[in-house]
Short mmCIF file of C-alpha atoms and ligand atoms in Angstrom, two decimals:
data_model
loop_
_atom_site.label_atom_id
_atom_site.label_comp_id
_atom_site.label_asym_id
_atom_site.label_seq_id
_atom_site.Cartn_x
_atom_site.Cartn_y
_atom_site.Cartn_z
CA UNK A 1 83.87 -68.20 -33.03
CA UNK A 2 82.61 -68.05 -29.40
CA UNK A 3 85.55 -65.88 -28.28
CA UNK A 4 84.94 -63.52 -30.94
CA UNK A 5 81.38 -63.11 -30.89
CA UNK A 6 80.87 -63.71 -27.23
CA UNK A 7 81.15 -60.81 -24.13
CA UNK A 8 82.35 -63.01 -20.82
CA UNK A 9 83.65 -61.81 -17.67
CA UNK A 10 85.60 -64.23 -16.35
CA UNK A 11 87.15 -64.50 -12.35
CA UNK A 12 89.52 -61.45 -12.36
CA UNK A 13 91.74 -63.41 -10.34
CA UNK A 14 92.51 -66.03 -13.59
CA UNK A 15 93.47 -62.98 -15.28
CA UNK A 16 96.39 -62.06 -13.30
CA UNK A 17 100.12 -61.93 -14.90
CA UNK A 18 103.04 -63.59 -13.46
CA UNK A 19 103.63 -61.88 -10.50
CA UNK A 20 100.48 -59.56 -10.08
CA UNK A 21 99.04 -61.78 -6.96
CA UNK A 22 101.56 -60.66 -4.40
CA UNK A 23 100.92 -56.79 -5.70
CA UNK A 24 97.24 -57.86 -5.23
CA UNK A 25 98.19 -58.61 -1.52
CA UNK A 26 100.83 -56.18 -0.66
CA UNK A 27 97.98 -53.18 -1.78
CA UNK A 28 95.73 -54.80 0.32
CA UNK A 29 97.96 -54.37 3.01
CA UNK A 30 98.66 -50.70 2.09
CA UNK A 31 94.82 -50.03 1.67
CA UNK A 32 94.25 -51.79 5.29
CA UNK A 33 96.72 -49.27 6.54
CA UNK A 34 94.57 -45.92 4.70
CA UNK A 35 91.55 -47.69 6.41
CA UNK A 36 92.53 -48.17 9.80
CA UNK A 37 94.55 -44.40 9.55
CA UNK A 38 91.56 -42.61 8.22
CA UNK A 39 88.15 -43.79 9.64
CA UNK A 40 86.44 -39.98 9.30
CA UNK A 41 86.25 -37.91 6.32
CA UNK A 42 88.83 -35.84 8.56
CA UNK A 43 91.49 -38.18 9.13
CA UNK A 44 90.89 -39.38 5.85
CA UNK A 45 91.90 -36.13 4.19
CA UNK A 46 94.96 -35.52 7.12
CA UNK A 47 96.26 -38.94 5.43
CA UNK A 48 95.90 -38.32 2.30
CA UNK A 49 97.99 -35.00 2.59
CA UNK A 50 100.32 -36.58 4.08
CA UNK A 51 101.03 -39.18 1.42
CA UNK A 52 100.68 -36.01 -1.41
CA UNK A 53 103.25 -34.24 0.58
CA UNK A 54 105.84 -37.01 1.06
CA UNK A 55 105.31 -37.59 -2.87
CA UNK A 56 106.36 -33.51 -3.30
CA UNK A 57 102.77 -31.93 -3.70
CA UNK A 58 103.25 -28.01 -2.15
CA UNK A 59 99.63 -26.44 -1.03
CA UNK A 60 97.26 -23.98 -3.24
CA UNK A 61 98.31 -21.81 -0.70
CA UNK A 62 101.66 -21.44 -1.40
CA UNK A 63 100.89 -21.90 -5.18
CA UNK A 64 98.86 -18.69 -4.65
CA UNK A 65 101.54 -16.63 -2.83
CA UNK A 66 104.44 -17.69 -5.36
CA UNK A 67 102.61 -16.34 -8.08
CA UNK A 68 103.03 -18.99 -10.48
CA UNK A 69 103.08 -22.37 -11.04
CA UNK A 70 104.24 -24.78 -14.30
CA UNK A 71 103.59 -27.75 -16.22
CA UNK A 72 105.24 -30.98 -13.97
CA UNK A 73 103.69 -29.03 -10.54
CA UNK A 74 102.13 -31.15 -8.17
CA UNK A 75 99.80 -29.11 -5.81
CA UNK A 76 97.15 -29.74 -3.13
CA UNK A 77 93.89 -27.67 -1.97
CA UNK A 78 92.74 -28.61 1.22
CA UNK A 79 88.95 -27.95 1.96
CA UNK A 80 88.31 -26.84 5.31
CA UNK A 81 89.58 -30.17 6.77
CA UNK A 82 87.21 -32.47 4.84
CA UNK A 83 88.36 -32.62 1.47
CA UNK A 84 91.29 -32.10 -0.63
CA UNK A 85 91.85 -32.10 -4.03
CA UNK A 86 95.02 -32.81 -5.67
CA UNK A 87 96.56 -31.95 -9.28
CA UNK A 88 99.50 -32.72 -11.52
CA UNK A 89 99.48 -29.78 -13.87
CA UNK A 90 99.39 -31.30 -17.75
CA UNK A 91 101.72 -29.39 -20.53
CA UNK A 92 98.45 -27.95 -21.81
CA UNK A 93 96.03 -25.27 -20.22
CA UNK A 94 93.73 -25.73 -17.32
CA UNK A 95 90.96 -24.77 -20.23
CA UNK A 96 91.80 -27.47 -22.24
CA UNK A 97 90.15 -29.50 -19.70
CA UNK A 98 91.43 -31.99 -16.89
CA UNK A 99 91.44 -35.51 -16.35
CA UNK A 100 89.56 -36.06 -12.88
CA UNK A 101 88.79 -39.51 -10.49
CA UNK A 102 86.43 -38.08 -7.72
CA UNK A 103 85.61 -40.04 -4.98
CA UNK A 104 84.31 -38.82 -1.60
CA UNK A 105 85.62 -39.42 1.91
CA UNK A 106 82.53 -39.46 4.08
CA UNK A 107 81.00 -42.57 5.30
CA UNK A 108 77.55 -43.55 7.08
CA UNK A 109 78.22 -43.14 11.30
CA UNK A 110 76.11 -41.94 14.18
CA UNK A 111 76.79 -38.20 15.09
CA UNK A 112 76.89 -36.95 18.54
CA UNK A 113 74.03 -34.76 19.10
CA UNK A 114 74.98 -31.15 20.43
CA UNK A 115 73.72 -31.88 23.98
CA UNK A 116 74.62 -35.42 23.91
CA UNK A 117 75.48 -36.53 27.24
CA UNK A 118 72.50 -37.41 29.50
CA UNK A 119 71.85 -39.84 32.36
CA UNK A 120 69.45 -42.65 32.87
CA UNK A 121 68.91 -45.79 34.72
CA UNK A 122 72.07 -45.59 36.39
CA UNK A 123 73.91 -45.36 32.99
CA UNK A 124 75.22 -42.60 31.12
CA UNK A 125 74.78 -42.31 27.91
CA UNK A 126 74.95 -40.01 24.49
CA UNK A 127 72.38 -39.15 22.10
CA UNK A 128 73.07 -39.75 18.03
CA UNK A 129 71.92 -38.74 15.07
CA UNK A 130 72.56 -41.32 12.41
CA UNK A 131 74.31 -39.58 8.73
CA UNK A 132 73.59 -41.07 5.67
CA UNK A 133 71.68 -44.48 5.10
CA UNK A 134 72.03 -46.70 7.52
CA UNK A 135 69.91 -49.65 8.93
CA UNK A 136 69.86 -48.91 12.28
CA UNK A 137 69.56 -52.74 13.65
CA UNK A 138 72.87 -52.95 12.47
CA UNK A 139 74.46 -50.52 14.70
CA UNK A 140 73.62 -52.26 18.34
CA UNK A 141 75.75 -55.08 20.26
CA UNK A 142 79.09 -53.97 18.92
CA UNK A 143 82.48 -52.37 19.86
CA UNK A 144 82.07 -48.47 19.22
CA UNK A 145 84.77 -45.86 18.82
CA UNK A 146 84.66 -42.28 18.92
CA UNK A 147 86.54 -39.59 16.86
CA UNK A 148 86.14 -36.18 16.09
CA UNK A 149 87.12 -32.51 17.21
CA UNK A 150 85.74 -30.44 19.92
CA UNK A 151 86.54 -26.97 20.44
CA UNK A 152 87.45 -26.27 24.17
CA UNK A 153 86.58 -21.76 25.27
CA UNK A 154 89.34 -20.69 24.07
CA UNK A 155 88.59 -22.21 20.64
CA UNK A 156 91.40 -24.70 20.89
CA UNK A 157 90.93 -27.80 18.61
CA UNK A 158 90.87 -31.25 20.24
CA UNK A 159 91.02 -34.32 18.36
CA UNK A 160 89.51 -37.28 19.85
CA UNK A 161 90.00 -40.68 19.29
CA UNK A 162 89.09 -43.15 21.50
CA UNK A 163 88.40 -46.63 21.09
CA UNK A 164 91.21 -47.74 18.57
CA UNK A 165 93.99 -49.44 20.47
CA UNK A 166 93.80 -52.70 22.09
CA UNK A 167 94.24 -51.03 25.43
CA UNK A 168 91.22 -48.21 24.94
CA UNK A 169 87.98 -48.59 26.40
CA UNK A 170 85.27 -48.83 23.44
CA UNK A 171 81.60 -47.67 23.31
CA UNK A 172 78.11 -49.82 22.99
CA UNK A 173 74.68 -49.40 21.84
CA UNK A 174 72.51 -51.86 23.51
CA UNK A 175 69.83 -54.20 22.18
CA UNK A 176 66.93 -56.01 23.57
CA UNK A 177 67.54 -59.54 24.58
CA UNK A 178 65.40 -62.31 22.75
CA UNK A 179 63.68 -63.32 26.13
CA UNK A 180 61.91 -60.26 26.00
CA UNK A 181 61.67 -59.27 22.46
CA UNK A 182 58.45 -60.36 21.49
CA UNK A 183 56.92 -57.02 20.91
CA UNK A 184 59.90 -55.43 19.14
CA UNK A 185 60.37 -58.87 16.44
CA UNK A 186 56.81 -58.57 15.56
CA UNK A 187 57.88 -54.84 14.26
CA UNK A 188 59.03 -54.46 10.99
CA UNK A 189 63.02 -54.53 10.34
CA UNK A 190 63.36 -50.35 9.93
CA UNK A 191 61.12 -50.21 13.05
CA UNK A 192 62.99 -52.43 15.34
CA UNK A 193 65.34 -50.66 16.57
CA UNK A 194 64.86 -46.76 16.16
CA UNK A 195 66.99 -43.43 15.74
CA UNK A 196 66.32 -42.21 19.02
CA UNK A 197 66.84 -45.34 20.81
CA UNK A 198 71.01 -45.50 18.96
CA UNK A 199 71.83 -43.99 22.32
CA UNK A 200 75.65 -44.93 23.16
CA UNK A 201 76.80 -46.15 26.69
CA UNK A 202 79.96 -43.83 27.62
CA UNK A 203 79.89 -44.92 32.03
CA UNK A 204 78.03 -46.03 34.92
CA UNK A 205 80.32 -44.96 37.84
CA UNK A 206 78.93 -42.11 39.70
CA UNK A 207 81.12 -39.19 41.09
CA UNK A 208 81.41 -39.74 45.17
CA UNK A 209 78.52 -38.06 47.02
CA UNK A 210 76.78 -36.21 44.00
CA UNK A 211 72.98 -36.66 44.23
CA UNK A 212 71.90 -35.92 41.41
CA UNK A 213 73.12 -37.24 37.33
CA UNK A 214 76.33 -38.33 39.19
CA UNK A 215 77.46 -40.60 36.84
CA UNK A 216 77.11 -37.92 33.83
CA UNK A 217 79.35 -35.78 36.43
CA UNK A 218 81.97 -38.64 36.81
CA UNK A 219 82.03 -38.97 32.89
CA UNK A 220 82.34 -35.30 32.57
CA UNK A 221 85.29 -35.53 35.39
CA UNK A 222 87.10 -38.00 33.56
CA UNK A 223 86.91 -36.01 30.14
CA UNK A 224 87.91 -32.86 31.78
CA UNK A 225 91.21 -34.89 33.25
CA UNK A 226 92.16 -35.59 29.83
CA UNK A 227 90.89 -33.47 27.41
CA UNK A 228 90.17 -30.07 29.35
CA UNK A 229 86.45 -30.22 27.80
CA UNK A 230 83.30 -29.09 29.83
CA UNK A 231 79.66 -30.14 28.93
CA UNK A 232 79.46 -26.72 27.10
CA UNK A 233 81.77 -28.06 24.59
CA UNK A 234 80.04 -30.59 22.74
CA UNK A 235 77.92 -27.90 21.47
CA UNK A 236 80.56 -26.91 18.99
CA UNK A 237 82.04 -30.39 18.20
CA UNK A 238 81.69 -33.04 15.26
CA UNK A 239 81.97 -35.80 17.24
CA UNK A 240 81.10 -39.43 15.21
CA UNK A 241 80.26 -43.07 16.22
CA UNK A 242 82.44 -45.55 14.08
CA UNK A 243 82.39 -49.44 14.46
CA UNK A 244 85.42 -49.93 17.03
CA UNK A 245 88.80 -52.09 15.62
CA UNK A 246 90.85 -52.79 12.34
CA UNK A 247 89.87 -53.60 9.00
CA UNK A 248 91.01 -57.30 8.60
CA UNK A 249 91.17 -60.22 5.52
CA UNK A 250 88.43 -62.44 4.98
CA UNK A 251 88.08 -66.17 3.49
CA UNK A 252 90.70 -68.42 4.39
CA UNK A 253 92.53 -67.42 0.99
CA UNK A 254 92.37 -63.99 2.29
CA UNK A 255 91.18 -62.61 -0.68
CA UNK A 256 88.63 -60.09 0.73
CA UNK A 257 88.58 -57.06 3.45
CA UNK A 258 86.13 -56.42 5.98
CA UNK A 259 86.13 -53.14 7.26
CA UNK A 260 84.33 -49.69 7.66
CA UNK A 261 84.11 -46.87 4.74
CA UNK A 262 84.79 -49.11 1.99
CA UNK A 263 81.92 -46.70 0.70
CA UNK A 264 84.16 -44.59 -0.66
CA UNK A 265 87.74 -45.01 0.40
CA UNK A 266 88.13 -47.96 -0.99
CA UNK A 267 87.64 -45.62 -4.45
CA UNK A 268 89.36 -43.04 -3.03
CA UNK A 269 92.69 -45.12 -2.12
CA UNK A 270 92.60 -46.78 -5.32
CA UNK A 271 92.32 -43.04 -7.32
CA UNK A 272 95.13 -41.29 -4.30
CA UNK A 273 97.53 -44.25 -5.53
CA UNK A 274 97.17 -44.00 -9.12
CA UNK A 275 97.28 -39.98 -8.76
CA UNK A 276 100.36 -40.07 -6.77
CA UNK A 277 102.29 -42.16 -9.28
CA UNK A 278 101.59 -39.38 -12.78
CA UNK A 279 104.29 -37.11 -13.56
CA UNK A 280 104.09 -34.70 -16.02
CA UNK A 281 100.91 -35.25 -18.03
CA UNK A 282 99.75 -33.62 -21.08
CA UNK A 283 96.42 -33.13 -19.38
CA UNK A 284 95.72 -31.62 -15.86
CA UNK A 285 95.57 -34.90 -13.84
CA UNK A 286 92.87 -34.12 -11.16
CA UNK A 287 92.27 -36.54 -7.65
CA UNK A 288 89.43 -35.00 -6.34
CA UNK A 289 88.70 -36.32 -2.67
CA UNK A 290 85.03 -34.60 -1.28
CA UNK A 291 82.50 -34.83 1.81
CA UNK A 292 79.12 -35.09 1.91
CA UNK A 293 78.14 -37.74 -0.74
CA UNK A 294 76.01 -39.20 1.64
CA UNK A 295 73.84 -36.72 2.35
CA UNK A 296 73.27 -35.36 -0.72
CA UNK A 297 76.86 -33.76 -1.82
CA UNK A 298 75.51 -30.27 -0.02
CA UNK A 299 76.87 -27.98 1.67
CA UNK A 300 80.62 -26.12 1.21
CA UNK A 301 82.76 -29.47 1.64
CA UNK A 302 80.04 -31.36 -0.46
CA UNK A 303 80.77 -31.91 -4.47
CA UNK A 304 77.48 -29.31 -4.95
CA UNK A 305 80.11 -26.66 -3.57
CA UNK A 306 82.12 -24.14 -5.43
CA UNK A 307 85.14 -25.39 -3.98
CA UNK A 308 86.87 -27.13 -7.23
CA UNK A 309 85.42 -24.21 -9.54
CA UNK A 310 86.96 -21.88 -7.25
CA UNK A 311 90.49 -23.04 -7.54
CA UNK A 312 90.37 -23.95 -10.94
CA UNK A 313 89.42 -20.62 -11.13
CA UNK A 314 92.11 -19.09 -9.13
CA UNK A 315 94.43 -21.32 -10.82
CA UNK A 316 93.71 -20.13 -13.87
CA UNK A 317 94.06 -16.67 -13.08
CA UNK A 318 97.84 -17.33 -12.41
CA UNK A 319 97.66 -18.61 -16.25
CA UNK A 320 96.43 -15.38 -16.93
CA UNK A 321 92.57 -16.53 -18.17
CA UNK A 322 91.33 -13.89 -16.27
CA UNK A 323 87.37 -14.99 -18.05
CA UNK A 324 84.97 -16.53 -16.37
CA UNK A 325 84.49 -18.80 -19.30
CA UNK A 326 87.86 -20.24 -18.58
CA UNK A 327 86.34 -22.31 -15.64
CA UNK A 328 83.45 -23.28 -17.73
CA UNK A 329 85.87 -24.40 -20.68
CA UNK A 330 87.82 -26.32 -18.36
CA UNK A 331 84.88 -27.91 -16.63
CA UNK A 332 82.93 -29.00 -19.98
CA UNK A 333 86.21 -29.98 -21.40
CA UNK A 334 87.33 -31.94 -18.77
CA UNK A 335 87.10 -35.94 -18.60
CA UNK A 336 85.38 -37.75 -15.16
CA UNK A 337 85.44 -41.25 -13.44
CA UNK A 338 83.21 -41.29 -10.94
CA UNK A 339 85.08 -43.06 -8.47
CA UNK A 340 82.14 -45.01 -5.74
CA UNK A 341 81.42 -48.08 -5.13
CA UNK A 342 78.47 -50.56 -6.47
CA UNK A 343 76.35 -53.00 -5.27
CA UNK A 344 77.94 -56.49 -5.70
CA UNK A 345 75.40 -59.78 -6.19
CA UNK A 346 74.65 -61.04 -3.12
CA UNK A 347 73.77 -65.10 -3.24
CA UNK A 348 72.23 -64.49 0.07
CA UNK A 349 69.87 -62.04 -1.49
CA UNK A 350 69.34 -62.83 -5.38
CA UNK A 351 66.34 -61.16 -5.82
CA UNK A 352 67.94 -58.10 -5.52
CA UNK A 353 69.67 -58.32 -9.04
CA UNK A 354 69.60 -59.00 -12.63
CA UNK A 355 71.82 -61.46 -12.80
CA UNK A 356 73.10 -60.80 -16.51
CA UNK A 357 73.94 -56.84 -15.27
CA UNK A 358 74.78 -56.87 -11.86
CA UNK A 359 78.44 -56.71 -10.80
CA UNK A 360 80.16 -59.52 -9.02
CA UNK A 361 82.90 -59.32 -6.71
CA UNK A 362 85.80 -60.99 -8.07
CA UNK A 363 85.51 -60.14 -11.52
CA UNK A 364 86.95 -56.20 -11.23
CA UNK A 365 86.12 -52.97 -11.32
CA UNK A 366 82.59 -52.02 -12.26
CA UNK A 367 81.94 -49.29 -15.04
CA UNK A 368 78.07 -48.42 -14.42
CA UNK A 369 76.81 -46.05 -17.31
CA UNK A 370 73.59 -45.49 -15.04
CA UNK A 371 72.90 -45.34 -11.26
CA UNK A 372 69.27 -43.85 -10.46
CA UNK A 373 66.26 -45.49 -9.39
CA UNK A 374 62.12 -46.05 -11.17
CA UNK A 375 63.93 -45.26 -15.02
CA UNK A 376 67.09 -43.89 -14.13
CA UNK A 377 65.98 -41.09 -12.53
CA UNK A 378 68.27 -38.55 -11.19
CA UNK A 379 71.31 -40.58 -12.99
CA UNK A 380 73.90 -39.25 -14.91
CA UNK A 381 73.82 -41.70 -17.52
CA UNK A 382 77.39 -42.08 -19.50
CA UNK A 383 77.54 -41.15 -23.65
CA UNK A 384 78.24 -44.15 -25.46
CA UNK A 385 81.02 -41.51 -27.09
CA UNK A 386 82.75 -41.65 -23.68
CA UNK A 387 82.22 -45.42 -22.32
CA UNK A 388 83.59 -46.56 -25.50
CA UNK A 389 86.86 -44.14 -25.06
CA UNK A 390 87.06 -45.71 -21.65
CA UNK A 391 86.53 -49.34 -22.68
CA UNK A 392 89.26 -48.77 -24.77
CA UNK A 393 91.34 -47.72 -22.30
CA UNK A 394 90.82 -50.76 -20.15
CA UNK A 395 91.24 -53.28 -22.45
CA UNK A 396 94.83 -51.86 -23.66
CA UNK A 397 95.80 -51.69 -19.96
CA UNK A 398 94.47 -55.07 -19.28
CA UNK A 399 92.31 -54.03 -16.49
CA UNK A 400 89.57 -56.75 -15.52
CA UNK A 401 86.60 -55.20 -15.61
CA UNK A 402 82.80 -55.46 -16.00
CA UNK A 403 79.85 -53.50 -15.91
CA UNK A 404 76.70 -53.28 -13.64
CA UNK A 405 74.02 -51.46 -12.46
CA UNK A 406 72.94 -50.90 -8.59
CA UNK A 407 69.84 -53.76 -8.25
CA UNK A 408 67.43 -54.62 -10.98
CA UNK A 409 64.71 -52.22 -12.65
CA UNK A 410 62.49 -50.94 -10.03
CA UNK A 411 64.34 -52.90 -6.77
CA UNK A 412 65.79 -48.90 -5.29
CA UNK A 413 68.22 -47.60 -6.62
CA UNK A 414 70.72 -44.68 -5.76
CA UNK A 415 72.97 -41.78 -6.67
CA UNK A 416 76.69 -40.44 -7.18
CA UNK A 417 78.62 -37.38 -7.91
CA UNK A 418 78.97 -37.93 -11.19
CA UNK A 419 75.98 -36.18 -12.41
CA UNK A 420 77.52 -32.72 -10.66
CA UNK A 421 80.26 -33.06 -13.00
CA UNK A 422 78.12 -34.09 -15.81
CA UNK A 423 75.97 -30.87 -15.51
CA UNK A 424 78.81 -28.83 -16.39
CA UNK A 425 79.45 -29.97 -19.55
CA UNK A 426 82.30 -32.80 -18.39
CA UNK A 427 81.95 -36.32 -19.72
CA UNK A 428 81.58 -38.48 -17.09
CA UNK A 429 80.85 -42.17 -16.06
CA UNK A 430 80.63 -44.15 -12.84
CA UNK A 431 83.59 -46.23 -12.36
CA UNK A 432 84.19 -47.89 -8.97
CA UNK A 433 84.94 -51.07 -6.86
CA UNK A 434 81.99 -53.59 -6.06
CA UNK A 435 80.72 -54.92 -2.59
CA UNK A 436 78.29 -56.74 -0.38
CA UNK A 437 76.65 -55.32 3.06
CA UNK A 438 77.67 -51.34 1.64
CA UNK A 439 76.50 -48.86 4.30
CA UNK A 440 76.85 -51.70 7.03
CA UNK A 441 79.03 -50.67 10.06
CA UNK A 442 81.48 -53.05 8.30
CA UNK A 443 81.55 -53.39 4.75
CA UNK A 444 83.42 -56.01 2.34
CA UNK A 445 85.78 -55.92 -0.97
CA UNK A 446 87.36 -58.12 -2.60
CA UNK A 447 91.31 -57.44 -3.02
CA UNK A 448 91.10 -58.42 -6.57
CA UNK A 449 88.37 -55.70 -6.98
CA UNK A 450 90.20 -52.98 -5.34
CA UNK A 451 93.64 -53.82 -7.42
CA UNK A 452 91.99 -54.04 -10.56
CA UNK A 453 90.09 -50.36 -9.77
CA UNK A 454 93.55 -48.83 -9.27
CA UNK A 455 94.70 -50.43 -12.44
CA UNK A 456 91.38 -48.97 -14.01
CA UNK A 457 92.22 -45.45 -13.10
CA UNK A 458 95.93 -45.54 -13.63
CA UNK A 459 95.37 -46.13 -17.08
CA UNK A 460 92.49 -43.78 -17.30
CA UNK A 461 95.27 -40.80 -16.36
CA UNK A 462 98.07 -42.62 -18.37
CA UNK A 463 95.90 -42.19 -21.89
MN1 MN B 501 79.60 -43.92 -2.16
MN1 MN B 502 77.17 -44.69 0.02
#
């Protein structure tokens, strides 16, 4: 009667098969790998290609200057750097709609300010300005690494990482000591430590005989040695502040990951290996990859850009739908998981939660039918019509899942791309991997999670 009647969601670990644990583990490893490869939406999207193009996906751009492309075609669109997008063309036309996982590549950081380096109390350091939602107490008192691109005069690229291997110097934001903290704990938590204070040490050496901002000189020296950059430079650079070091297992079972950008690769990996595995579908299998989530999804690398209509577009006009309404019928008939990540409960923070709808980690991915904040505002919220095609889908797959919403009524709240998607007519629902401390410099998963969120979206593309 009980089993009938009764909805549990039991450990998602005691509903492994015979020899799911060591896949469990050995994607773990794999994901580690994406993590430690790709800590920028950048070198995120550089790895992802990668993997598409050892798998046989050719570019949009040669799609475009062949002509023509068929059912069984595995292409990728690249977006300026910062996003790609990757399809397996389905038997059926692009109109008939597509089956898309989006997830988005971009992670909370510090930026490097456009006139960053400056000198000061015999210490050089650079000015930040944090991206997304971050608590900037957090972000002092730890081992800092810096990657990103500056463009040198004669507009050659430099990539910069520095910080990463055991024999690189790293970077440090400093913090008050306790001794003389008095004033600053008295302060409340968002006020302790402030955006303009996240100012990151890079030297303290000054250049022989200089009087004046010698050490900024030496710094600049040492950069012009072995880059070939000038102060000038870091005007026209994207330069960001990531937490220094490898994404390693946690608990003495090693069942969980700490590490940075969980929020979203940890989404995006799970979608890029379930994508990578579909050959010829009946419907246009879509992995969408995008930038920008965290501030708002603007801007032309952002999921508010025209970049996916575009090539739809442009790949439809190769099918010969030369109508505009051919990217609106493929948009509104097109099928969306809204691949992010959810707030796990927390038993250091309870209150947070309603206990009887909030994720847990361990027990699977997380279908969310609302995100949104004071009465689901802003949320996309999922048709019944849709969640129950997708619950279907699960359970035939045997994917442990459960559902959730981000905090209890009225606690905050937050926001996805799914309602982009939604707007145009697509069905869509949020479908992602929970976690504890999301946004910190170093977030956590639970392998089990992440293994049972590729399963989810594997089978979502298989239906
Ligand atoms: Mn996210
Ligand atoms: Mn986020």
């Amino acid at each position: 009667m009980t089993e009938n009647l009764i909805k549990k969601f039991p450990s998602a670990w005691e509903q492994l098969k015979d020899g799911e644990k060591e896949k469990v583990f050995s994607f773990s490893e794999e994901y580690k790998t994406f993590l430690d490869n790709g800590k920028t939406e950048r070198e995120s999207t550089e790895e992802i290609i990668k993997l598409a193009k050892g798998k046989g996906y050719i570019s949009f751009e040669d799609v475009i200057s062949k002509g023509s492309f068929k059912a069984g075609d595995k292409i990728y669109a690249e977006n300026k750097g910062k996003g790609v997008v990757l399809f397996v063309i389905g038997e059926e036309s692009l109109e008939r709609g597509m089956k898309i996982i989006g997830s988005h590549l971009d992670a909370p950081r510090l930026d490097l300010k456009a006139q960053p380096l400056y000198e000061d109390g015999d210490l050089a350091l650079l000015k930040t300005h944090y991206y997304g939602g971050v608590k900037k107490y957090q972000w002092v008192a730890l081992p800092l690494a810096l990657h990103g691109v500056i463009y040198n005069k004669k507009g050659e690229k430099i990539n910069i990482v520095i910080g990463e291997e055991d024999s690189d110097p790293v970077f440090y934001i400093t913090d008050l000591l306790p001794h003389l903290a008095k004033d600053q704990m008295e302060k409340k938590m968002s006020e302790g430590i402030i955006g303009e204070s996240l100012n990151v040490l890079i030297g303290s050496i000054p250049y022989n005989g200089e009087k004046d901002d010698a050490i900024k000189l030496n710094v600049l020296k040492l950069l012009n040695e072995k880059y070939g950059i000038v102060e000038e430079d870091f005007t026209v650079a994207e330069l960001e502040i990531v937490p220094a070091g490898k994404a390693r297992d946690v608990g003495i079972d090693r069942s969980m990951i700490a590490g940075h950008g969980h929020d979203d690769r940890v989404c995006a990996f799970a979608s890029l290996k379930a994508v990578l595995e579909v050959e010829n579908p009946k419907k246009t299998v879509v992995g969408l990859f995008v930038d920008k989530e965290e501030v708002g999804s603007q801007g032309n690398t952002g999921m508010e850009s025209m970049f996916f209509e575009n090539i739809i577009a442009e790949l439809l006009y190769l099918e010969g739908v030369t109508s505009h309404l051919g990217v609106r019928r493929a948009m509104a008939n097109s099928r969306v998981l809204s691949a992010d990540v959810t707030a796990g409960f927390d038993p250091n923070f309870p209150d947070v939660s309603d206990k009887r709808n909030t994720p847990y980690i361990g027990k699977g991915v997380t279908l969310t039918k609302y995100t949104g904040s004071r009465g689901k505002s802003g949320s996309n919220d999922a048709n019944a019509e849709f969640l129950s095609e997708i619950r279907n889908i699960f359970n035939e797959a045997h994917v442990a899942w459960q559902v959730g919403e981000l905090g209890k009524v009225d606690q905050g709240g937050g926001g996805t791309i799914a309602y982009i998607l939604a707007n145009k007519g697509a069905e869509v629902v949020d479908c992602g991997t929970p976690m504890l401390s999301m946004h910190a410099p170093i977030e956590l998963v639970s392998k089990i999670d992440l293994y049972n969120t590729y399963k989810a979206y594997k089978a979502f593309y298989k239906a």
